[in-house]
Short mmCIF file of C-alpha atoms in Angstrom, two decimals:
data_model
loop_
_atom_site.label_atom_id
_atom_site.label_comp_id
_atom_site.label_asym_id
_atom_site.label_seq_id
_atom_site.Cartn_x
_atom_site.Cartn_y
_atom_site.Cartn_z
CA ASP C 25 93.61 -30.08 41.76
CA ALA C 26 94.60 -33.44 40.26
CA GLY C 27 91.09 -34.28 39.18
CA VAL C 28 89.45 -37.67 39.55
CA ILE C 29 92.09 -40.39 39.54
CA GLN C 30 91.35 -43.91 38.43
CA SER C 31 93.53 -46.97 38.44
CA PRO C 32 94.49 -49.02 36.64
CA ARG C 33 94.13 -47.36 33.23
CA HIS C 34 94.05 -50.71 31.50
CA GLU C 35 93.27 -54.15 32.84
CA VAL C 36 93.32 -57.44 31.00
CA THR C 37 92.16 -60.45 32.94
CA GLU C 38 90.97 -63.97 32.37
CA MET C 39 87.37 -64.97 32.73
CA GLY C 40 86.59 -65.96 36.29
CA GLN C 41 89.17 -63.74 37.91
CA GLU C 42 88.38 -60.98 40.36
CA VAL C 43 88.86 -57.44 39.13
CA THR C 44 89.11 -54.36 41.34
CA LEU C 45 88.90 -50.86 39.93
CA ARG C 46 89.89 -47.89 42.05
CA CYS C 47 88.88 -44.26 42.18
CA LYS C 48 90.01 -41.21 44.08
CA PRO C 49 87.46 -38.39 43.77
CA ILE C 50 88.22 -34.69 43.80
CA SER C 51 88.75 -33.48 47.34
CA GLY C 52 85.62 -31.87 48.76
CA HIS C 53 83.23 -33.55 46.37
CA ASP C 54 80.45 -35.34 48.21
CA TYR C 55 79.07 -37.36 45.30
CA LEU C 56 80.83 -40.22 43.55
CA PHE C 57 79.54 -42.07 40.50
CA TRP C 58 80.58 -45.27 38.73
CA TYR C 59 79.72 -45.55 35.04
CA ARG C 60 80.28 -48.20 32.40
CA GLN C 61 80.58 -47.40 28.70
CA THR C 62 80.23 -49.85 25.83
CA MET C 63 79.56 -49.38 22.16
CA MET C 64 76.28 -51.24 22.43
CA ARG C 65 74.83 -49.57 25.52
CA GLY C 66 76.61 -46.24 25.73
CA LEU C 67 77.16 -44.72 29.17
CA GLU C 68 75.37 -46.49 32.01
CA LEU C 69 75.30 -45.33 35.60
CA LEU C 70 76.09 -48.31 37.81
CA ILE C 71 75.97 -46.79 41.29
CA TYR C 72 76.43 -43.51 43.08
CA PHE C 73 77.41 -42.51 46.60
CA ASN C 74 76.66 -39.44 48.66
CA ASN C 75 78.96 -38.78 51.62
CA ASN C 76 80.33 -42.33 51.23
CA VAL C 77 76.85 -43.92 51.44
CA PRO C 78 75.49 -45.82 48.42
CA ILE C 79 72.33 -44.06 47.30
CA ASP C 80 71.29 -45.83 44.14
CA ASP C 81 72.75 -49.12 42.91
CA SER C 82 69.93 -49.98 40.54
CA GLY C 83 72.33 -49.85 37.63
CA MET C 84 74.59 -52.57 38.96
CA PRO C 85 74.09 -55.36 36.43
CA GLU C 86 74.18 -58.32 38.79
CA ASP C 87 75.53 -59.67 42.04
CA ARG C 88 78.95 -60.17 40.56
CA PHE C 89 79.39 -56.40 40.81
CA SER C 90 79.96 -54.62 44.10
CA ALA C 91 81.13 -51.14 45.04
CA LYS C 92 82.41 -49.64 48.25
CA MET C 93 83.42 -46.23 49.48
CA PRO C 94 85.21 -46.68 52.81
CA ASN C 95 86.11 -43.00 53.06
CA ALA C 96 85.68 -39.70 51.25
CA SER C 97 88.83 -40.14 49.19
CA PHE C 98 88.56 -43.68 47.89
CA SER C 99 86.12 -46.01 46.18
CA THR C 100 86.36 -49.43 44.58
CA LEU C 101 84.30 -51.30 42.03
CA LYS C 102 84.78 -55.03 42.16
CA ILE C 103 83.73 -57.71 39.68
CA GLN C 104 83.88 -61.29 40.89
CA PRO C 105 83.92 -63.48 38.90
CA SER C 106 84.58 -61.48 35.74
CA GLU C 107 83.07 -62.47 32.39
CA PRO C 108 83.93 -61.43 28.81
CA ARG C 109 80.72 -59.39 28.60
CA ASP C 110 82.05 -57.17 31.38
CA SER C 111 84.63 -55.80 28.96
CA ALA C 112 84.06 -52.05 28.80
CA VAL C 113 85.47 -48.74 29.89
CA TYR C 114 84.60 -47.97 33.49
CA PHE C 115 84.48 -44.34 34.54
CA CYS C 116 84.42 -42.79 37.97
CA ALA C 117 83.09 -39.25 38.41
CA SER C 118 82.62 -36.92 41.34
CA SER C 119 80.72 -33.72 42.03
CA ARG C 120 79.68 -31.33 44.73
CA THR C 121 76.03 -31.28 45.71
CA VAL C 122 74.50 -29.25 42.91
CA THR C 123 77.27 -28.63 40.44
CA GLU C 124 78.89 -30.37 37.56
CA ALA C 125 80.37 -33.85 37.54
CA PHE C 126 84.01 -34.40 36.64
CA PHE C 127 85.19 -37.67 35.17
CA GLY C 128 88.34 -39.67 35.59
CA GLN C 129 90.22 -41.00 32.60
CA GLY C 130 88.56 -44.37 32.85
CA THR C 131 89.72 -47.96 33.18
CA ARG C 132 89.59 -50.03 30.02
CA LEU C 133 88.76 -53.57 31.12
CA THR C 134 89.20 -56.55 28.84
CA VAL C 135 88.10 -59.96 30.05
CA VAL C 136 89.36 -62.82 27.88
CA GLY U 3 61.42 -40.33 32.92
CA ILE U 4 63.09 -37.40 31.29
CA GLN U 5 64.21 -37.87 27.69
CA VAL U 6 67.30 -36.24 26.20
CA GLU U 7 67.67 -36.02 22.45
CA GLN U 8 70.71 -34.74 20.64
CA SER U 9 71.02 -33.72 17.05
CA PRO U 10 72.53 -34.29 14.64
CA PRO U 11 73.77 -37.79 15.49
CA ASP U 12 76.75 -37.38 13.18
CA LEU U 13 78.50 -34.39 11.72
CA ILE U 14 81.45 -34.00 9.38
CA LEU U 15 83.11 -30.62 9.06
CA GLN U 16 85.97 -29.11 7.19
CA GLU U 17 88.50 -27.44 9.43
CA GLY U 18 87.55 -23.83 10.01
CA ALA U 19 83.81 -24.37 9.70
CA ASN U 20 81.28 -23.48 12.40
CA SER U 21 78.64 -25.81 13.79
CA THR U 22 75.72 -25.94 16.18
CA LEU U 23 74.81 -29.00 18.21
CA ARG U 24 71.42 -29.25 19.84
CA CYS U 25 70.12 -30.93 22.97
CA ASN U 26 66.39 -31.17 23.66
CA PHE U 27 65.01 -32.40 26.97
CA SER U 28 61.49 -33.33 27.89
CA ASP U 29 61.16 -31.99 31.43
CA SER U 30 62.43 -29.31 33.80
CA VAL U 31 66.08 -29.63 34.70
CA ASN U 32 68.29 -28.07 37.34
CA ASN U 33 71.57 -29.16 35.84
CA LEU U 34 72.76 -29.44 32.28
CA GLN U 35 76.25 -30.26 31.20
CA TRP U 36 78.03 -30.58 27.87
CA PHE U 37 80.89 -33.05 27.62
CA HIS U 38 83.41 -33.84 24.92
CA GLN U 39 84.68 -37.39 24.65
CA ASN U 40 87.89 -37.25 22.67
CA PRO U 41 89.12 -40.04 20.39
CA TRP U 42 91.15 -41.44 23.29
CA GLY U 43 87.97 -41.88 25.32
CA GLN U 44 88.48 -39.16 27.88
CA LEU U 45 85.31 -37.35 28.99
CA ILE U 46 85.96 -33.67 29.38
CA ASN U 47 83.65 -31.12 30.92
CA LEU U 48 82.85 -28.32 28.54
CA PHE U 49 80.06 -26.40 30.24
CA TYR U 50 77.83 -26.55 33.24
CA ILE U 51 74.91 -24.52 31.97
CA PRO U 52 71.43 -25.07 33.44
CA SER U 53 70.43 -21.72 31.94
CA GLY U 54 71.88 -18.74 30.13
CA THR U 55 74.94 -18.45 27.93
CA LYS U 56 78.60 -19.23 28.54
CA GLN U 57 81.65 -18.96 26.34
CA ASN U 58 85.03 -20.61 26.52
CA GLY U 59 87.32 -19.78 23.64
CA ARG U 60 85.87 -21.07 20.39
CA LEU U 61 83.07 -22.87 22.20
CA SER U 62 79.93 -21.39 23.62
CA ALA U 63 76.68 -22.81 24.95
CA THR U 64 73.21 -21.50 25.50
CA THR U 65 70.43 -23.14 27.49
CA VAL U 66 66.84 -21.93 27.28
CA ALA U 67 65.37 -23.83 30.18
CA THR U 68 61.82 -22.63 29.61
CA GLU U 69 61.88 -24.04 26.09
CA ARG U 70 63.82 -27.15 27.13
CA TYR U 71 66.80 -27.02 24.85
CA SER U 72 70.47 -26.24 24.84
CA LEU U 73 72.83 -25.40 22.00
CA LEU U 74 76.56 -25.89 21.75
CA TYR U 75 78.37 -23.71 19.24
CA ILE U 76 81.75 -24.60 17.85
CA SER U 77 83.40 -21.87 15.83
CA SER U 78 86.43 -22.19 13.56
CA SER U 79 86.53 -25.93 14.16
CA GLN U 80 89.84 -27.74 14.47
CA THR U 81 90.74 -31.39 14.02
CA THR U 82 91.18 -31.62 17.79
CA ASP U 83 87.46 -30.90 18.17
CA SER U 84 86.72 -34.36 16.77
CA GLY U 85 85.01 -36.80 19.06
CA VAL U 86 81.59 -37.24 20.59
CA TYR U 87 79.70 -34.43 22.29
CA PHE U 88 77.28 -35.44 25.02
CA CYS U 89 74.56 -33.48 26.72
CA ALA U 90 73.51 -34.68 30.18
CA VAL U 91 70.79 -33.33 32.46
CA LEU U 92 69.59 -33.72 36.01
CA ASN U 93 65.87 -33.71 36.66
CA ALA U 94 64.65 -31.17 39.19
CA GLY U 95 64.47 -33.15 42.42
CA ASN U 96 66.67 -35.20 44.65
CA ASN U 97 67.79 -37.85 42.22
CA ARG U 98 71.41 -37.32 41.23
CA LYS U 99 71.32 -39.51 38.14
CA LEU U 100 72.50 -37.65 35.09
CA ILE U 101 70.35 -38.50 32.08
CA TRP U 102 72.50 -38.67 28.96
CA GLY U 103 71.80 -38.04 25.33
CA LEU U 104 73.24 -40.43 22.76
CA GLY U 105 75.74 -37.86 21.63
CA THR U 106 76.76 -36.14 18.43
CA SER U 107 79.75 -37.70 16.74
CA LEU U 108 81.86 -34.96 15.15
CA ALA U 109 84.66 -35.46 12.67
CA VAL U 110 86.68 -32.42 11.63
CA ASN U 111 88.75 -33.01 8.52
CA PRO U 112 91.93 -31.07 7.76
#
């Protein structure tokens, strides 16, 4: 199994631009999670999906953030417009119903 | 909500030393995981251990669910063990949000 695959690994963008982060979960996993990690706030859960349906998006910081999961093998996290304070490492993770979560390698986002 | 506390917050070891990291949680859990975040930022699953004991090479973990704690043992530490070790738990119930500790930052010196 290839594990959770995220792209891009690194993204540098200018303030105001749209940023799209992508995630392919492990096949057969029915939960998908988006996290953000910063030095100041640690790991924060942004949103999670179950069977492609968003279950809890209470961690999404504001309306500039949106996430979709059009099918079981693909999810996106979009920031529009991006701001410097969005700079962080964004992780995607997936799991089966009651077992452990596996993380992708993360996308390091820098907004200048 | 459930609280997760890890100790110690920081640890410096000489290569070859053993160590024990602790994770305390304030409520019943049905899922507990230990992760290692290496210096390159990658989060790696170490153990899924809601109860009992597991071993994987030089690492082992024990969770005593009734007493609400888990321990991660690192034996014969190596410089590649450096990084941050996180404990994360899921409350018993339907919510799938992992609750994370703040981590133990480990530095293993050669």
